[in-house]
Coordinates of C-alpha atoms and ligand atoms in Angstrom, one line a residue:
M11 CA 0.0 0.0 0.0
K12 CA 1.2 3.5 -0.8
D13 CA 2.6 5.6 2.1
I14 CA 0.3 8.3 3.4
N15 CA 2.1 11.5 4.4
I16 CA 0.1 14.1 6.3
L17 CA 1.1 17.6 7.1
A18 CA -0.5 18.6 10.4
I19 CA -0.9 22.0 12.1
E20 CA -1.5 22.6 15.9
T21 CA -2.1 26.1 17.2
S22 CA -4.8 25.5 19.9
C23 CA -2.9 27.2 22.7
D24 CA 0.6 28.6 23.1
E25 CA 2.6 26.2 20.9
T26 CA 2.9 26.8 17.1
S27 CA 3.6 23.3 15.8
V28 CA 3.7 21.7 12.4
A29 CA 4.6 18.1 11.7
V30 CA 4.7 15.6 8.8
V31 CA 3.6 12.1 9.8
K32 CA 3.8 8.9 7.7
N33 CA 1.0 6.3 8.0
G34 CA -0.1 7.7 11.4
R35 CA 2.9 6.1 13.1
S36 CA 6.2 7.6 12.0
I37 CA 7.3 11.2 12.6
L38 CA 9.1 12.7 9.7
S39 CA 9.3 16.1 11.4
N40 CA 7.6 17.7 14.4
I41 CA 8.6 21.3 14.9
I42 CA 7.3 22.9 18.1
S43 CA 7.7 26.6 18.7
S44 CA 6.8 27.3 22.3
Q45 CA 5.7 30.8 23.4
I46 CA 6.1 29.9 27.0
E47 CA 8.7 32.5 27.8
I48 CA 6.4 35.3 26.5
H49 CA 3.4 34.2 28.6
Q50 CA 5.5 33.4 31.7
K51 CA 5.6 37.0 32.8
Y52 CA 1.8 37.1 32.9
G53 CA 1.5 33.8 34.9
G54 CA -0.6 32.2 32.2
V55 CA -1.5 32.2 28.5
V56 CA -2.7 35.6 27.2
P57 CA -5.0 34.7 24.2
E58 CA -4.4 37.8 22.1
I59 CA -0.7 37.5 22.4
A60 CA -0.9 33.7 21.5
S61 CA -2.8 34.5 18.3
R62 CA -0.5 37.2 17.2
K63 CA 2.6 35.0 17.8
H64 CA 1.0 32.1 15.8
I65 CA 0.5 34.5 12.9
E66 CA 4.1 35.6 13.0
N67 CA 5.4 32.1 13.2
I68 CA 3.1 29.8 11.2
N69 CA 4.6 30.1 7.7
I70 CA 8.1 29.8 9.1
I71 CA 7.2 26.6 11.0
I72 CA 5.4 25.1 8.0
D73 CA 8.6 25.6 5.9
K74 CA 10.8 24.2 8.6
A75 CA 8.6 21.1 9.1
L76 CA 8.4 20.4 5.4
K77 CA 12.2 20.8 4.9
E78 CA 13.0 18.6 7.9
S79 CA 10.7 15.9 6.7
G80 CA 12.5 15.6 3.3
K81 CA 9.1 15.9 1.6
K82 CA 7.9 18.4 -1.0
F83 CA 4.4 19.9 -1.0
N84 CA 3.4 17.6 -3.8
N85 CA 4.4 14.5 -1.7
L86 CA 1.7 15.3 0.8
D87 CA -1.6 13.4 0.8
A88 CA -3.6 15.6 3.2
I89 CA -3.4 18.7 5.4
A90 CA -4.7 18.2 9.0
V91 CA -5.4 20.8 11.6
T92 CA -6.7 21.1 15.2
Y93 CA -10.1 22.8 15.2
G94 CA -10.9 22.5 18.9
P95 CA -10.9 22.6 21.8
G96 CA -8.7 25.6 22.4
L97 CA -8.5 29.4 22.2
V98 CA -10.6 30.6 19.3
G99 CA -8.2 33.1 17.9
A100 CA -5.2 30.7 18.2
L101 CA -7.2 27.9 16.5
L102 CA -8.2 30.2 13.6
V103 CA -4.6 30.9 12.7
G104 CA -4.0 27.1 12.2
I105 CA -7.3 26.5 10.5
N106 CA -6.9 29.3 7.9
S107 CA -3.3 28.2 7.1
A108 CA -4.5 24.6 6.7
K109 CA -7.3 25.7 4.4
A110 CA -5.0 27.8 2.3
L111 CA -2.6 25.0 1.9
A112 CA -5.2 22.3 1.2
F113 CA -6.9 24.6 -1.4
S114 CA -3.8 25.6 -3.2
L115 CA -2.3 22.1 -3.2
K116 CA -5.7 20.4 -4.0
K117 CA -5.3 18.0 -1.1
P118 CA -8.0 16.9 1.4
L119 CA -8.4 18.9 4.6
I120 CA -8.9 17.0 7.9
G121 CA -10.1 18.7 11.1
V122 CA -8.9 17.0 14.2
N123 CA -10.1 17.1 17.8
H124 CA -7.2 18.2 20.1
I125 CA -8.1 15.6 22.8
E126 CA -8.1 12.9 20.2
G127 CA -4.7 14.1 19.2
H128 CA -3.4 13.7 22.7
I129 CA -4.6 10.1 22.8
S130 CA -3.0 9.4 19.4
S131 CA 0.4 10.7 20.5
N132 CA 0.7 7.1 22.0
Y133 CA 0.4 5.6 18.5
L134 CA 3.7 7.4 17.7
S135 CA 5.5 6.3 20.8
H136 CA 4.2 2.7 20.8
K137 CA 4.0 1.3 17.2
N138 CA 2.1 -1.8 18.2
L139 CA -0.5 -0.1 20.4
K140 CA -4.1 -0.6 19.1
P141 CA -7.5 0.0 20.6
P142 CA -9.3 -1.1 22.7
F143 CA -7.7 0.5 25.8
I144 CA -8.6 2.8 28.6
S145 CA -7.1 6.3 28.3
L146 CA -6.6 9.0 31.0
I147 CA -6.1 12.4 29.3
V148 CA -4.8 14.9 31.7
S149 CA -3.6 18.3 30.4
G150 CA -3.9 22.0 31.2
G151 CA -7.3 22.2 29.7
H152 CA -8.9 18.7 30.0
T153 CA -9.2 15.7 32.3
H154 CA -11.0 12.8 30.7
L155 CA -11.3 9.1 31.4
V156 CA -12.4 7.2 28.3
I157 CA -12.5 3.8 26.7
V158 CA -11.0 4.0 23.2
E159 CA -13.1 1.3 21.6
D160 CA -11.6 1.7 18.1
Y161 CA -9.7 4.5 16.2
G162 CA -12.0 7.5 16.5
K163 CA -14.5 5.7 18.7
Y164 CA -14.7 6.8 22.3
K165 CA -16.9 6.0 25.3
I166 CA -16.5 8.8 27.9
L167 CA -16.5 7.4 31.4
G168 CA -15.7 10.6 33.3
R169 CA -14.4 14.1 33.1
T170 CA -13.5 16.9 35.5
R171 CA -16.4 18.8 37.0
D172 CA -14.3 21.9 37.6
D173 CA -10.5 22.4 37.1
A174 CA -8.5 20.2 34.8
A175 CA -5.6 18.4 36.5
G176 CA -2.9 20.5 34.9
E177 CA -4.8 23.6 35.7
A178 CA -4.9 22.6 39.4
F179 CA -1.1 22.1 39.3
D180 CA -0.7 25.6 37.6
K181 CA -3.0 27.4 40.0
I182 CA -1.4 25.9 43.1
A183 CA 2.1 26.6 41.8
R184 CA 1.0 30.2 41.3
S185 CA -0.3 30.5 44.9
M186 CA 3.1 29.2 46.1
N187 CA 4.9 31.7 43.9
L188 CA 6.7 28.9 42.0
G189 CA 6.2 30.2 38.5
Y190 CA 4.4 29.0 35.3
P191 CA 3.7 26.3 34.1
G192 CA 3.4 24.8 37.6
G193 CA 3.2 21.1 36.8
P194 CA 6.8 20.4 36.0
I195 CA 8.0 22.7 38.9
I196 CA 5.7 20.9 41.5
D197 CA 6.9 17.5 40.1
K198 CA 10.5 18.5 40.6
I199 CA 10.1 20.1 44.1
S200 CA 8.0 17.2 45.3
K201 CA 11.0 14.9 45.0
E202 CA 12.5 16.7 48.1
G203 CA 9.3 16.7 50.1
N204 CA 7.3 14.3 52.2
K205 CA 4.1 13.3 50.4
K206 CA 2.4 12.3 53.7
A207 CA 3.2 15.6 55.5
I208 CA -0.2 17.1 55.0
D209 CA -3.4 15.0 54.5
F210 CA -5.3 16.9 51.8
P211 CA -8.8 15.7 50.8
R212 CA -9.2 13.2 48.0
A213 CA -12.5 13.8 46.0
Y214 CA -13.8 10.4 44.9
L215 CA -17.4 11.8 44.4
E216 CA -20.2 9.3 44.1
E217 CA -19.4 5.6 44.4
E218 CA -19.9 4.7 40.7
S219 CA -18.7 8.0 39.3
F220 CA -15.6 8.3 37.1
D221 CA -15.8 12.1 37.2
F222 CA -13.1 14.2 38.8
S223 CA -13.1 17.3 40.9
F224 CA -10.1 19.3 42.0
S225 CA -11.6 22.5 43.4
G226 CA -12.0 21.2 46.9
L227 CA -8.3 20.2 47.0
K228 CA -7.4 23.6 45.6
S229 CA -9.3 25.4 48.4
A230 CA -7.7 23.1 51.0
V231 CA -4.2 24.0 49.8
L232 CA -5.0 27.7 49.7
N233 CA -6.5 27.6 53.2
Y234 CA -3.4 25.8 54.4
I235 CA -1.2 28.5 53.0
N236 CA -3.4 31.3 54.4
N237 CA -3.6 29.7 57.9
S238 CA 0.2 29.3 58.0
N239 CA 0.7 32.9 56.9
Q240 CA -1.7 34.2 59.6
K241 CA 0.1 32.2 62.3
N242 CA 3.4 33.4 60.9
Q243 CA 4.4 29.7 60.4
P244 CA 6.8 29.1 57.5
V245 CA 5.4 26.8 54.8
N246 CA 7.5 23.8 53.9
I247 CA 7.2 24.2 50.1
P248 CA 8.5 20.7 49.2
D249 CA 6.2 19.0 51.7
L250 CA 3.3 21.1 50.5
A251 CA 4.0 20.4 46.9
A252 CA 4.5 16.6 47.5
S253 CA 1.3 16.3 49.6
F254 CA -0.8 18.2 47.0
Q255 CA 0.6 16.2 44.1
E256 CA -0.1 12.9 46.0
A257 CA -3.7 13.9 46.5
I258 CA -4.3 14.6 42.8
V259 CA -2.3 11.6 41.5
E260 CA -3.9 9.1 43.9
V261 CA -7.4 9.9 42.7
L262 CA -6.4 9.8 39.0
V263 CA -4.7 6.4 39.5
K264 CA -7.5 4.8 41.6
K265 CA -10.3 5.8 39.3
T266 CA -8.5 4.7 36.2
L267 CA -7.7 1.3 37.6
K268 CA -11.2 0.9 38.9
A269 CA -12.5 1.6 35.3
A270 CA -10.0 -0.9 33.9
E271 CA -11.3 -3.5 36.4
K272 CA -15.0 -2.7 35.7
Y273 CA -14.6 -2.9 31.9
K274 CA -12.1 -5.7 31.9
I275 CA -9.5 -3.8 29.9
N276 CA -5.9 -4.4 30.6
E277 CA -4.1 -1.6 28.7
I278 CA -4.0 1.8 30.3
V279 CA -2.8 4.7 28.1
L280 CA -1.9 8.1 29.5
A281 CA -1.9 11.3 27.5
G282 CA -1.5 15.1 27.9
G283 CA 1.0 17.3 29.7
V284 CA 0.3 15.8 33.2
A285 CA 1.1 12.3 31.8
S286 CA 4.8 13.3 32.1
N287 CA 4.4 13.6 35.9
T288 CA 6.9 11.3 37.6
R289 CA 4.7 10.5 40.6
L290 CA 1.7 9.7 38.4
R291 CA 3.7 7.2 36.4
E292 CA 5.3 5.7 39.6
L293 CA 2.0 5.2 41.4
F294 CA 0.4 3.6 38.3
L295 CA 3.4 1.2 38.1
E296 CA 3.0 0.4 41.9
K297 CA -0.7 -0.5 41.5
L298 CA -0.9 -1.9 38.0
D299 CA -1.0 -5.6 38.9
N300 CA -1.4 -7.5 35.6
K301 CA -2.2 -4.4 33.6
K302 CA 0.0 -2.6 31.1
L303 CA 0.8 1.1 31.2
F304 CA 1.6 3.2 28.2
Y305 CA 2.5 6.9 28.0
P306 CA 3.9 9.1 25.2
D307 CA 7.6 10.1 25.0
K308 CA 8.1 13.4 26.9
E309 CA 8.0 15.7 23.9
L310 CA 4.8 14.1 22.7
C311 CA 3.0 14.6 26.1
M312 CA 2.9 18.3 25.5
D313 CA 1.0 20.0 22.6
N314 CA 2.5 19.1 19.3
A315 CA 1.4 18.6 15.7
A316 CA 2.6 15.1 15.2
M317 CA -0.2 13.8 17.5
I318 CA -2.7 15.6 15.2
G319 CA -1.1 14.0 12.1
S320 CA -1.5 10.6 13.7
A321 CA -5.2 11.1 14.6
A322 CA -5.7 12.5 11.0
Y323 CA -4.3 9.3 9.4
Y324 CA -7.1 7.2 10.9
K325 CA -9.7 9.7 9.5
Y326 CA -7.9 9.7 6.1
I327 CA -8.2 6.0 5.7
K328 CA -12.0 6.3 6.3
N329 CA -12.3 9.2 3.9
D330 CA -13.4 11.3 6.8
F331 CA -12.5 14.7 5.4
S332 CA -13.6 18.3 6.3
D333 CA -14.8 20.9 3.9
Y334 CA -13.9 24.6 3.8
K335 CA -16.6 25.5 6.2
L336 CA -14.4 24.0 9.0
N337 CA -14.4 26.5 11.9
A338 CA -12.8 26.8 15.3
V339 CA -14.9 25.1 18.1
P340 CA -13.3 26.4 21.3
N341 CA -15.2 23.9 23.6
L342 CA -15.3 20.9 21.3
D343 CA -15.8 17.7 23.2
L344 CA -14.7 14.2 22.5
T345 CA -18.3 13.0 22.2
S346 CA -18.8 15.1 19.1
L347 CA -16.5 12.9 17.0
Ligands
LIG406 O1 -1.0 18.9 27.1 P1 -0.5 20.2 27.4 O2 0.9 20.6 26.9 O3 -1.4 21.4 27.0 C1 -2.8 21.4 27.1 O4 -3.5 20.9 26.2 O5 -3.3 21.9 28.1 O6 -0.5 20.3 29.0 C2 0.0 21.4 29.8 C3 -0.2 21.1 31.2 C4 0.1 22.3 32.1 O7 -1.0 22.5 33.0 C5 1.3 21.8 32.9 O8 1.5 22.4 34.2 C6 1.1 20.3 33.0 O9 0.5 20.0 31.7 N1 2.3 19.5 33.2 C7 2.6 18.8 34.3 C8 3.9 18.2 34.1 N2 4.4 18.7 32.9 C9 3.4 19.4 32.3 N3 1.8 18.5 35.3 C10 2.3 17.7 36.3 N4 3.6 17.2 36.2 C11 4.4 17.4 35.2 N5 5.6 16.9 35.1
LIG407 ZN1 -3.2 19.8 24.9

């Protein structure tokens, strides 16, 4: 069978990324231009700045990705792009660039759901991984527990009712004045702390629920910091970070394993920025039993276009193409696939 080369564009948040992916599994190039340093001074992503930087960068990154892939425009079989969820202005930069490319090259256009992209990053890191499996997607914007029944076929078991897991890491890091993004910093500092120092609440919600909630934990940590400040007691930052991280990670691991038991699925697949958390992986490995754990290579945990190119391949082989009406859907869900 002929190789299928897809050029994919990802601009849903603060990374401008373009990749060329072969047959959904091989990365020919994956250029990621992060704006993190620009947003760091604001303590989070500023949407207008993100859009403007995407516009400045996108053509340069497309050229770079194509050059590095060793392919020419006429070797491409399709153009893929993230159309949601994400920041509307940021998404539109990618979508309009993809439309222009697809139109001028007369190639099919494929709109991809960003969350589906995160799941698909595992197909690039694990060449033999195939559905069905259970996937825990934990990033700055989303927390989902799903059964991937087949390529592009998802059964949502649960999702966050308030903050996303990564968002909780970022907010707590900000309240501890640790900087942005908070996840990697808390992960690192926790290694020097005692995870049992402070017993923060674990929100398991209703007995049968696979939903998550992190707002109670967030309030508990903020109260702890305020109380300590009022009493003029110094806060042990590594202990606080480790105890907070343990409370988040324990709930994620327990609920995922419970779902795996209930649905009798032995393969567990992590995705999204928080999937690179050391303690999350460690606790899964401690509790796995006979189940198998997969997670993407570090670079593929964060936002990148290669994961979009992988997801797009499985749409390509089903002739599941988008037309030029494709628009940004900022709160696109996985169920709408
Ligand atoms: O997937 P991603 O790059 O972007 C979104 O789609 O949101 O995820 C970014 C999120 C941020 O909230 C960041 O703090 C978190 O992933 N993160 C981590 C770690 N590395 C990144 N959270 C916990 N531990 C980490 N090592
Ligand atoms: Zn993401």
